[in-house]
Amino acid sequence: MKRAFITGITGQDGLYLAELLLSKGYKVFGLMRGQNNPKRELLERELPDVEILTGDLTDLSSLMRAMSVAKPDEFYNLGAISFVAYSWENAHLTSEVTGMGVLNALEAVRLHMAATGQQVRFYQASSSEMFGKVQTVPQDEDTLLWPRSPYGVAKVYGHYMTINYRESYGMHASSGVLFNHESPRRGPEFVTRKVSRAVARISLGLQDKITLGNLDAQRDWGFAGDYVEAMWLMLQQDEPDDYVISTGETQSIRVLLDHAFAAVGIHDWSSYVELDERFMRPAEVDLLVGNSAKAQAKLGWKPTVKFPELIAMMVEADLVEQKELAGIK
Ligand code: NAP
Ligand code: F7E
């Protein structure tokens, strides 16, 4: 039985990845932070076979202790402060967790391997936010990195540190440069879920409007369930490498609104949407669209869910949840 260790197990990707690995027969360990994490109950209910270990990416000794229990064949580093807007207000903390946390994770793996002789493969959750002010369209593995937020800068640090550990210590360390991926499990602070939830509530008469920031930004949005498959595939290769994972299609927030409102039969959303400066960012990433040809050729990976289907799936799930919460039959 293969063993996997996942940081960020309580996040969107952690849940999908744990499900995937359990379905493949892995023994899965997940790192959970805090002495009373509110997501523990959800994790224990949805994935009772995951063994929870406590620790924090900012605390190397907690990672070392977790490693000595999990003894993983594969280490997936998904833990991060991942909300870009929050990263300006908490730049130092974001650098510590999203940036230095990667160094701690790599060190925990390196020291564990040196002490036990065990081989551990490492996955780093890098991000299309590293492309920031994009220098080529579409973006691929060779595109110059120009991050536009403290989050993006921290991810660049983690990305290059992963490459450096591969080159310095011969570690099987791969970095997945994933473009935005969404699902009904997406946190409500991100724009797709903020919209799908609000649209569900508006259609049920529970809310009047939704307040947003920049409607012109464009993102390459895929389905999280597809993207965790790519993470696993990277660690099954003989050689470690870096891969862009994306759909190759980009949509604006306006188009997102078109699809989300259409899912509940509303075709003119203008009276339901308000703009608010508070949701504008100090520096924006205007356009992201990825070229995942390398992953498609080498990993045999490809996305299976198209954008309209993804948004309809999210609105549908939010309708069910909101009806349940409001006691609507
Ligand atoms: P997410 O839902 O925000 O989950 C983040 C996870 O990190 C949570 O489990 C969180 O735990 C954990 N975490 C936060 N601070 C931590 C700390 N100090 N120590 C240990 N764990 C900590 O993110 P996601 O969407 O699943 O994304 C997974 C990873 O991929 C992240 O690294 C993200 O930056 C990266 N990424 C995401 C996307 C995307 O579109 N989703 C695209 C590219 C890259 P709590 O639940 O306790 O807060
Ligand atoms: O914003 C615009 C906002 O917060 C998308 C993370 O998973 O993907 C994610 O980062 C766009 C931006 O995601 C609102 O300005 C307008 O242009 O959903 P988001 P993100 O910043 O792209 C990358 C790849 C990651 O790695 C990150 O971890 O939508 N936008 N109005 C808004 N965004 C939000 N959140 N809220 C608004 O009201």
Coordinates of C-alpha atoms and ligand atoms in Angstrom, one line a residue:
M1 CA 0.0 0.0 0.0
K2 CA 1.5 3.4 -1.1
R3 CA 1.5 6.1 1.5
A4 CA 0.8 9.8 0.8
F5 CA 1.0 12.9 3.0
I6 CA -1.0 16.0 2.1
T7 CA -0.6 19.5 3.5
G8 CA -3.7 21.7 3.0
I9 CA -5.9 18.6 3.4
T10 CA -8.9 20.8 4.5
G11 CA -8.8 22.9 1.4
Q12 CA -10.6 22.4 -1.9
D13 CA -7.7 20.5 -3.6
G14 CA -6.8 18.6 -0.5
L15 CA -10.2 17.0 -0.3
Y16 CA -10.3 16.1 -4.0
L17 CA -6.8 14.7 -3.9
A18 CA -7.4 12.7 -0.8
E19 CA -10.5 11.2 -2.4
L20 CA -8.5 10.3 -5.5
L21 CA -5.6 8.7 -3.6
L22 CA -8.0 6.7 -1.4
S23 CA -9.7 5.4 -4.5
K24 CA -6.3 4.2 -5.7
G25 CA -5.7 2.3 -2.5
Y26 CA -3.3 4.7 -0.9
K27 CA -3.0 5.2 2.9
V28 CA -3.6 9.0 3.2
F29 CA -2.3 11.3 6.0
G30 CA -3.3 14.9 6.2
L31 CA -1.7 17.8 8.0
M32 CA -4.2 19.9 10.0
R33 CA -3.3 23.2 11.7
G34 CA -4.7 24.7 14.9
Q35 CA -5.8 23.1 18.2
N36 CA -9.5 23.2 17.3
N37 CA -9.7 23.5 13.5
P38 CA -13.4 24.0 12.5
K39 CA -12.9 21.9 9.3
R40 CA -11.9 18.8 11.3
E41 CA -15.6 17.7 11.5
L42 CA -16.1 18.1 7.8
L43 CA -13.0 16.1 7.0
E44 CA -13.8 13.3 9.4
R45 CA -17.3 13.1 8.0
E46 CA -16.4 13.2 4.3
L47 CA -13.2 11.2 4.4
P48 CA -13.0 9.1 7.6
D49 CA -10.1 7.0 6.2
V50 CA -7.7 10.0 6.2
E51 CA -5.4 9.9 9.2
I52 CA -5.1 13.5 10.5
L53 CA -1.8 14.7 11.9
T54 CA -1.5 18.1 13.5
G55 CA 1.1 20.6 12.4
D56 CA 1.8 23.9 10.7
L57 CA 3.8 24.8 7.6
T58 CA 5.6 27.5 9.6
D59 CA 6.8 24.9 12.2
L60 CA 9.5 22.7 10.8
S61 CA 9.6 20.4 13.8
S62 CA 5.9 19.7 13.5
L63 CA 6.4 18.7 9.9
M64 CA 9.3 16.4 10.8
R65 CA 7.2 14.8 13.5
A66 CA 4.4 14.2 11.0
M67 CA 6.8 12.8 8.5
S68 CA 8.1 10.2 11.0
V69 CA 4.5 9.0 11.5
A70 CA 3.3 9.1 7.9
K71 CA 6.5 7.8 6.3
P72 CA 5.0 8.8 2.9
D73 CA 6.1 7.7 -0.5
E74 CA 4.5 10.9 -1.9
F75 CA 4.3 14.4 -0.3
Y76 CA 1.8 16.8 -1.7
N77 CA 2.4 20.4 -0.5
L78 CA -1.0 22.1 -1.0
G79 CA -1.1 24.1 2.2
A80 CA -0.9 27.9 1.7
I81 CA -2.6 31.2 2.4
S82 CA -4.2 31.1 -1.1
F83 CA -6.5 34.2 -1.3
V84 CA -4.7 36.8 -3.4
A85 CA -6.7 39.8 -2.1
Y86 CA -5.9 38.8 1.5
S87 CA -2.2 38.6 0.7
W88 CA -1.7 42.4 0.5
E89 CA -3.2 42.9 4.0
N90 CA -1.2 40.0 5.4
A91 CA 2.0 40.1 3.3
H92 CA 4.3 38.9 6.0
L93 CA 2.2 36.0 7.0
T94 CA 1.6 35.1 3.4
S95 CA 5.4 35.1 2.8
E96 CA 5.9 32.9 5.9
V97 CA 3.2 30.3 5.0
T98 CA 3.0 30.3 1.2
G99 CA 6.7 31.0 0.6
M100 CA 8.9 29.9 3.6
G101 CA 6.4 27.0 4.2
V102 CA 7.6 25.4 1.0
L103 CA 11.2 25.5 2.3
N104 CA 10.1 23.9 5.5
A105 CA 8.2 21.2 3.6
L106 CA 11.3 20.5 1.4
E107 CA 13.6 20.4 4.4
A108 CA 11.3 18.0 6.3
V109 CA 11.4 15.7 3.3
R110 CA 15.1 16.0 2.8
L111 CA 16.0 15.4 6.4
H112 CA 13.5 12.5 6.6
M113 CA 15.1 10.9 3.6
A114 CA 18.6 11.4 5.0
A115 CA 17.7 9.9 8.3
T116 CA 15.7 6.8 7.0
G117 CA 17.0 6.2 3.5
Q118 CA 13.4 6.3 2.3
Q119 CA 12.6 7.8 -1.1
V120 CA 9.9 10.5 -1.0
R121 CA 8.5 12.2 -4.1
F122 CA 7.4 15.8 -3.6
Y123 CA 4.7 17.9 -5.3
Q124 CA 4.6 21.7 -5.0
A125 CA 1.3 23.6 -5.7
S126 CA 2.6 26.5 -7.8
S127 CA 0.3 28.9 -9.5
S128 CA -0.5 30.8 -12.6
E129 CA -0.5 33.9 -10.4
M130 CA 3.3 33.7 -10.8
F131 CA 2.8 34.9 -14.4
G132 CA 1.1 38.1 -13.2
K133 CA 1.8 40.8 -15.7
V134 CA 1.9 38.2 -18.5
Q135 CA 4.8 38.4 -20.9
T136 CA 3.4 35.9 -23.4
V137 CA -0.1 34.7 -24.4
P138 CA -0.8 31.9 -23.7
Q139 CA 1.5 31.1 -20.8
D140 CA 3.6 28.0 -20.6
E141 CA 6.5 26.5 -18.7
D142 CA 9.0 29.0 -20.3
T143 CA 7.0 32.2 -19.8
L144 CA 8.8 34.8 -17.7
L145 CA 7.4 35.1 -14.2
W146 CA 6.2 38.6 -13.1
P147 CA 4.1 38.2 -10.0
R148 CA 1.7 41.0 -9.1
S149 CA 0.8 40.3 -5.4
P150 CA 2.5 39.2 -2.2
Y151 CA 0.9 35.8 -2.9
G152 CA 2.4 35.6 -6.3
V153 CA 5.8 36.6 -5.1
A154 CA 5.6 33.9 -2.3
K155 CA 4.6 31.3 -4.9
V156 CA 7.6 32.2 -7.1
Y157 CA 9.9 31.6 -4.1
G158 CA 8.3 28.2 -3.5
H159 CA 8.5 27.3 -7.1
Y160 CA 12.2 28.1 -7.5
M161 CA 13.0 26.5 -4.1
T162 CA 11.4 23.3 -5.4
I163 CA 13.5 23.4 -8.5
N164 CA 16.6 24.2 -6.4
Y165 CA 16.0 21.1 -4.2
R166 CA 15.6 19.0 -7.3
E167 CA 18.9 20.3 -8.7
S168 CA 20.9 20.4 -5.5
Y169 CA 19.8 17.2 -3.8
G170 CA 18.5 15.1 -6.8
M171 CA 15.1 15.1 -5.1
H172 CA 12.1 13.9 -7.1
A173 CA 10.4 17.3 -6.7
S174 CA 7.9 18.5 -9.2
S175 CA 6.0 21.8 -9.5
G176 CA 2.5 22.0 -11.0
V177 CA 1.8 25.5 -12.3
L178 CA -2.0 25.3 -12.0
F179 CA -4.3 27.8 -13.4
N180 CA -7.5 28.7 -11.5
H181 CA -9.6 25.6 -10.7
E182 CA -13.0 25.6 -9.1
S183 CA -15.7 23.3 -7.7
P184 CA -18.6 23.3 -5.3
R185 CA -15.9 22.9 -2.6
R186 CA -14.3 26.2 -3.6
G187 CA -14.0 28.7 -0.7
P188 CA -16.7 31.4 -0.8
E189 CA -14.1 34.2 -0.9
F190 CA -13.1 33.3 -4.5
V191 CA -15.1 35.0 -7.3
T192 CA -16.7 31.8 -8.9
R193 CA -18.1 30.6 -5.6
K194 CA -19.0 34.1 -4.5
V195 CA -21.1 34.4 -7.7
S196 CA -22.6 30.9 -7.7
R197 CA -23.7 31.3 -4.1
A198 CA -25.1 34.7 -4.6
V199 CA -27.0 33.7 -7.8
A200 CA -28.5 30.7 -5.9
R201 CA -29.6 33.0 -3.1
I202 CA -31.0 35.7 -5.4
S203 CA -33.0 33.1 -7.3
L204 CA -34.5 31.8 -4.0
G205 CA -35.3 35.3 -2.9
L206 CA -32.8 35.2 0.0
Q207 CA -30.5 38.1 -1.3
D208 CA -31.0 41.1 -3.6
K209 CA -27.7 41.9 -5.1
I210 CA -24.0 40.8 -5.4
T211 CA -21.2 43.3 -5.0
L212 CA -18.0 42.7 -7.0
G213 CA -14.8 44.4 -8.1
N214 CA -13.1 44.2 -11.5
L215 CA -15.5 42.5 -14.0
D216 CA -13.0 42.7 -16.9
A217 CA -10.3 40.4 -15.5
Q218 CA -9.9 37.1 -17.5
R219 CA -9.1 33.7 -16.0
D220 CA -8.5 30.2 -17.4
W221 CA -10.9 28.3 -15.1
G222 CA -11.0 24.5 -14.9
F223 CA -12.5 21.9 -12.6
A224 CA -10.5 21.0 -9.4
G225 CA -11.3 17.3 -9.7
D226 CA -9.4 17.2 -13.1
Y227 CA -6.5 19.2 -11.7
V228 CA -5.7 16.9 -8.7
E229 CA -5.4 14.0 -11.2
A230 CA -2.5 16.0 -12.8
M231 CA -0.8 16.3 -9.5
W232 CA -0.8 12.6 -9.0
L233 CA 0.4 11.9 -12.6
M234 CA 3.4 14.2 -12.0
L235 CA 4.6 12.0 -9.1
Q236 CA 4.2 8.8 -11.2
Q237 CA 6.8 9.9 -13.8
D238 CA 10.3 8.5 -13.7
E239 CA 11.7 12.0 -13.8
P240 CA 10.5 15.1 -11.8
D241 CA 9.6 18.2 -13.9
D242 CA 7.4 21.3 -14.0
Y243 CA 4.1 21.4 -15.8
V244 CA 1.4 24.0 -16.6
I245 CA -2.1 22.7 -16.0
S246 CA -4.9 24.7 -17.7
T247 CA -7.9 24.4 -20.0
G248 CA -6.5 26.8 -22.7
E249 CA -9.7 28.9 -22.6
T250 CA -10.2 32.2 -20.8
Q251 CA -13.3 34.0 -19.7
S252 CA -14.0 37.4 -18.0
I253 CA -15.9 37.9 -14.8
R254 CA -18.8 39.2 -17.0
V255 CA -19.0 35.9 -18.9
L256 CA -18.9 34.1 -15.5
L257 CA -22.0 36.2 -14.5
D258 CA -23.7 35.4 -17.9
H259 CA -23.4 31.6 -17.2
A260 CA -24.2 31.7 -13.5
F261 CA -27.3 33.8 -13.9
A262 CA -28.4 31.9 -17.0
A263 CA -28.3 28.7 -14.9
V264 CA -31.3 30.1 -12.9
G265 CA -33.0 31.6 -15.9
I266 CA -31.9 35.2 -15.6
H267 CA -30.5 36.6 -18.8
D268 CA -30.0 40.3 -17.9
W269 CA -28.0 40.5 -14.6
S270 CA -27.2 44.2 -14.7
S271 CA -29.8 45.1 -11.9
Y272 CA -28.4 42.4 -9.6
V273 CA -24.7 43.4 -9.7
E274 CA -23.1 46.3 -8.0
L275 CA -19.5 47.4 -8.2
D276 CA -17.5 48.3 -5.0
E277 CA -13.9 49.7 -4.9
R278 CA -13.2 47.5 -1.9
F279 CA -13.0 44.5 -4.2
M280 CA -10.5 46.1 -6.6
R281 CA -6.9 45.0 -6.1
P282 CA -3.8 47.3 -5.7
A283 CA -2.3 45.5 -8.8
E284 CA -4.4 43.2 -11.0
V285 CA -3.6 40.2 -13.1
D286 CA -5.6 41.1 -16.2
L287 CA -5.4 38.0 -18.4
L288 CA -4.5 34.4 -17.7
V289 CA -4.7 31.6 -20.3
G290 CA -2.5 28.6 -20.2
N291 CA -0.9 26.2 -22.6
S292 CA -0.9 22.7 -21.1
A293 CA 0.5 21.0 -24.2
K294 CA 3.5 19.6 -22.2
A295 CA 1.2 18.0 -19.6
Q296 CA -1.1 16.6 -22.3
A297 CA 1.9 15.1 -24.2
K298 CA 4.0 13.8 -21.3
L299 CA 1.4 13.0 -18.6
G300 CA -1.5 12.1 -20.9
W301 CA -3.6 14.6 -18.9
K302 CA -6.5 16.6 -20.2
P303 CA -9.3 18.7 -18.7
T304 CA -12.8 17.0 -18.9
V305 CA -15.1 19.8 -17.7
K306 CA -15.9 22.8 -19.8
F307 CA -16.5 26.2 -18.2
P308 CA -20.3 26.4 -18.7
E309 CA -20.7 22.9 -17.2
L310 CA -18.5 23.9 -14.3
I311 CA -20.4 27.0 -13.4
A312 CA -23.8 25.2 -13.8
M313 CA -22.5 22.5 -11.4
M314 CA -21.5 25.1 -8.8
V315 CA -24.8 27.0 -9.0
E316 CA -26.7 23.7 -8.8
A317 CA -24.8 22.7 -5.6
D318 CA -25.3 26.1 -4.1
L319 CA -29.1 25.9 -4.8
V320 CA -29.2 22.6 -2.9
E321 CA -27.2 24.0 0.0
Q322 CA -29.1 27.2 0.3
K323 CA -32.5 25.5 0.2
E324 CA -31.4 23.2 2.9
L325 CA -30.1 26.1 5.1
A326 CA -33.2 28.1 4.6
G327 CA -35.5 25.1 5.0
I328 CA -37.0 25.5 1.5
K329 CA -38.5 22.3 0.0
Ligands
NAP1 P1 -7.5 26.4 -0.1 O1 -8.8 25.8 -0.3 O2 -7.4 27.9 0.3 O3 -6.7 25.5 1.0 C1 -5.5 26.0 1.6 C2 -5.1 24.9 2.6 O4 -3.9 25.4 3.2 C3 -6.1 24.7 3.7 O5 -6.2 23.4 4.1 C4 -5.5 25.5 4.9 O6 -5.9 25.0 6.2 C5 -4.1 25.2 4.6 N1 -3.2 26.1 5.4 C6 -3.3 27.5 5.5 N2 -2.3 27.9 6.3 C7 -1.6 26.9 6.7 C8 -0.5 26.7 7.6 N3 0.1 27.7 8.2 N4 0.0 25.4 7.8 C9 -0.6 24.4 7.2 N5 -1.6 24.5 6.4 C10 -2.1 25.7 6.1 O7 -6.6 26.2 -1.4 P2 -6.8 25.3 -2.7 O8 -7.7 26.0 -3.7 O9 -7.2 23.9 -2.2 O10 -5.4 25.3 -3.3 C11 -4.4 24.3 -2.9 C12 -3.0 24.8 -3.2 O11 -2.9 25.1 -4.6 C13 -2.7 26.1 -2.5 O12 -1.3 26.1 -2.2 C14 -2.9 27.2 -3.5 O13 -2.2 28.3 -3.3 C15 -2.5 26.5 -4.8 N6 -3.2 26.9 -6.0 C16 -4.6 26.9 -6.1 C17 -5.2 27.2 -7.3 C18 -6.7 27.2 -7.4 O14 -7.2 27.8 -8.4 N7 -7.4 26.6 -6.5 C19 -4.4 27.5 -8.4 C20 -3.1 27.4 -8.3 C21 -2.4 27.1 -7.1 P3 -7.1 25.6 7.0 O15 -8.4 24.9 6.4 O16 -6.8 25.3 8.4 O17 -7.2 27.1 6.7
F7E2 O1 -10.2 36.3 -8.4 C1 -11.7 39.3 -9.8 C2 -10.4 39.5 -9.1 O2 -10.1 35.6 -6.0 C3 -10.3 36.1 -9.7 C4 -6.5 31.5 -6.1 O3 -6.9 30.1 -6.1 O4 -6.4 31.4 -8.5 C5 -7.0 32.1 -7.4 O5 -6.6 33.5 -7.4 C6 -10.5 37.4 -10.4 C7 -9.6 38.5 -10.0 O6 -9.0 34.2 -7.8 C8 -14.2 40.0 -7.2 O7 -9.9 40.8 -9.2 C9 -13.8 40.7 -9.2 O8 -9.1 39.2 -11.2 O9 -11.4 34.1 -7.6 P1 -10.2 35.0 -7.3 P2 -7.5 34.6 -8.2 O10 -7.1 35.9 -7.6 O11 -7.3 34.5 -9.6 C10 -4.9 31.4 -8.5 C11 -4.5 30.7 -9.7 C12 -4.3 31.0 -7.3 O12 -3.3 30.4 -7.2 C13 -5.0 31.5 -6.0 O13 -4.6 30.8 -4.9 O14 -11.8 37.9 -10.1 N1 -12.8 39.8 -8.9 N2 -14.6 40.9 -8.2 C14 -13.1 39.3 -7.7 N3 -12.5 38.4 -7.0 C15 -12.9 38.1 -5.7 N4 -12.4 37.1 -5.0 N5 -14.0 38.8 -5.2 C16 -14.7 39.7 -5.9 O15 -15.6 40.3 -5.5

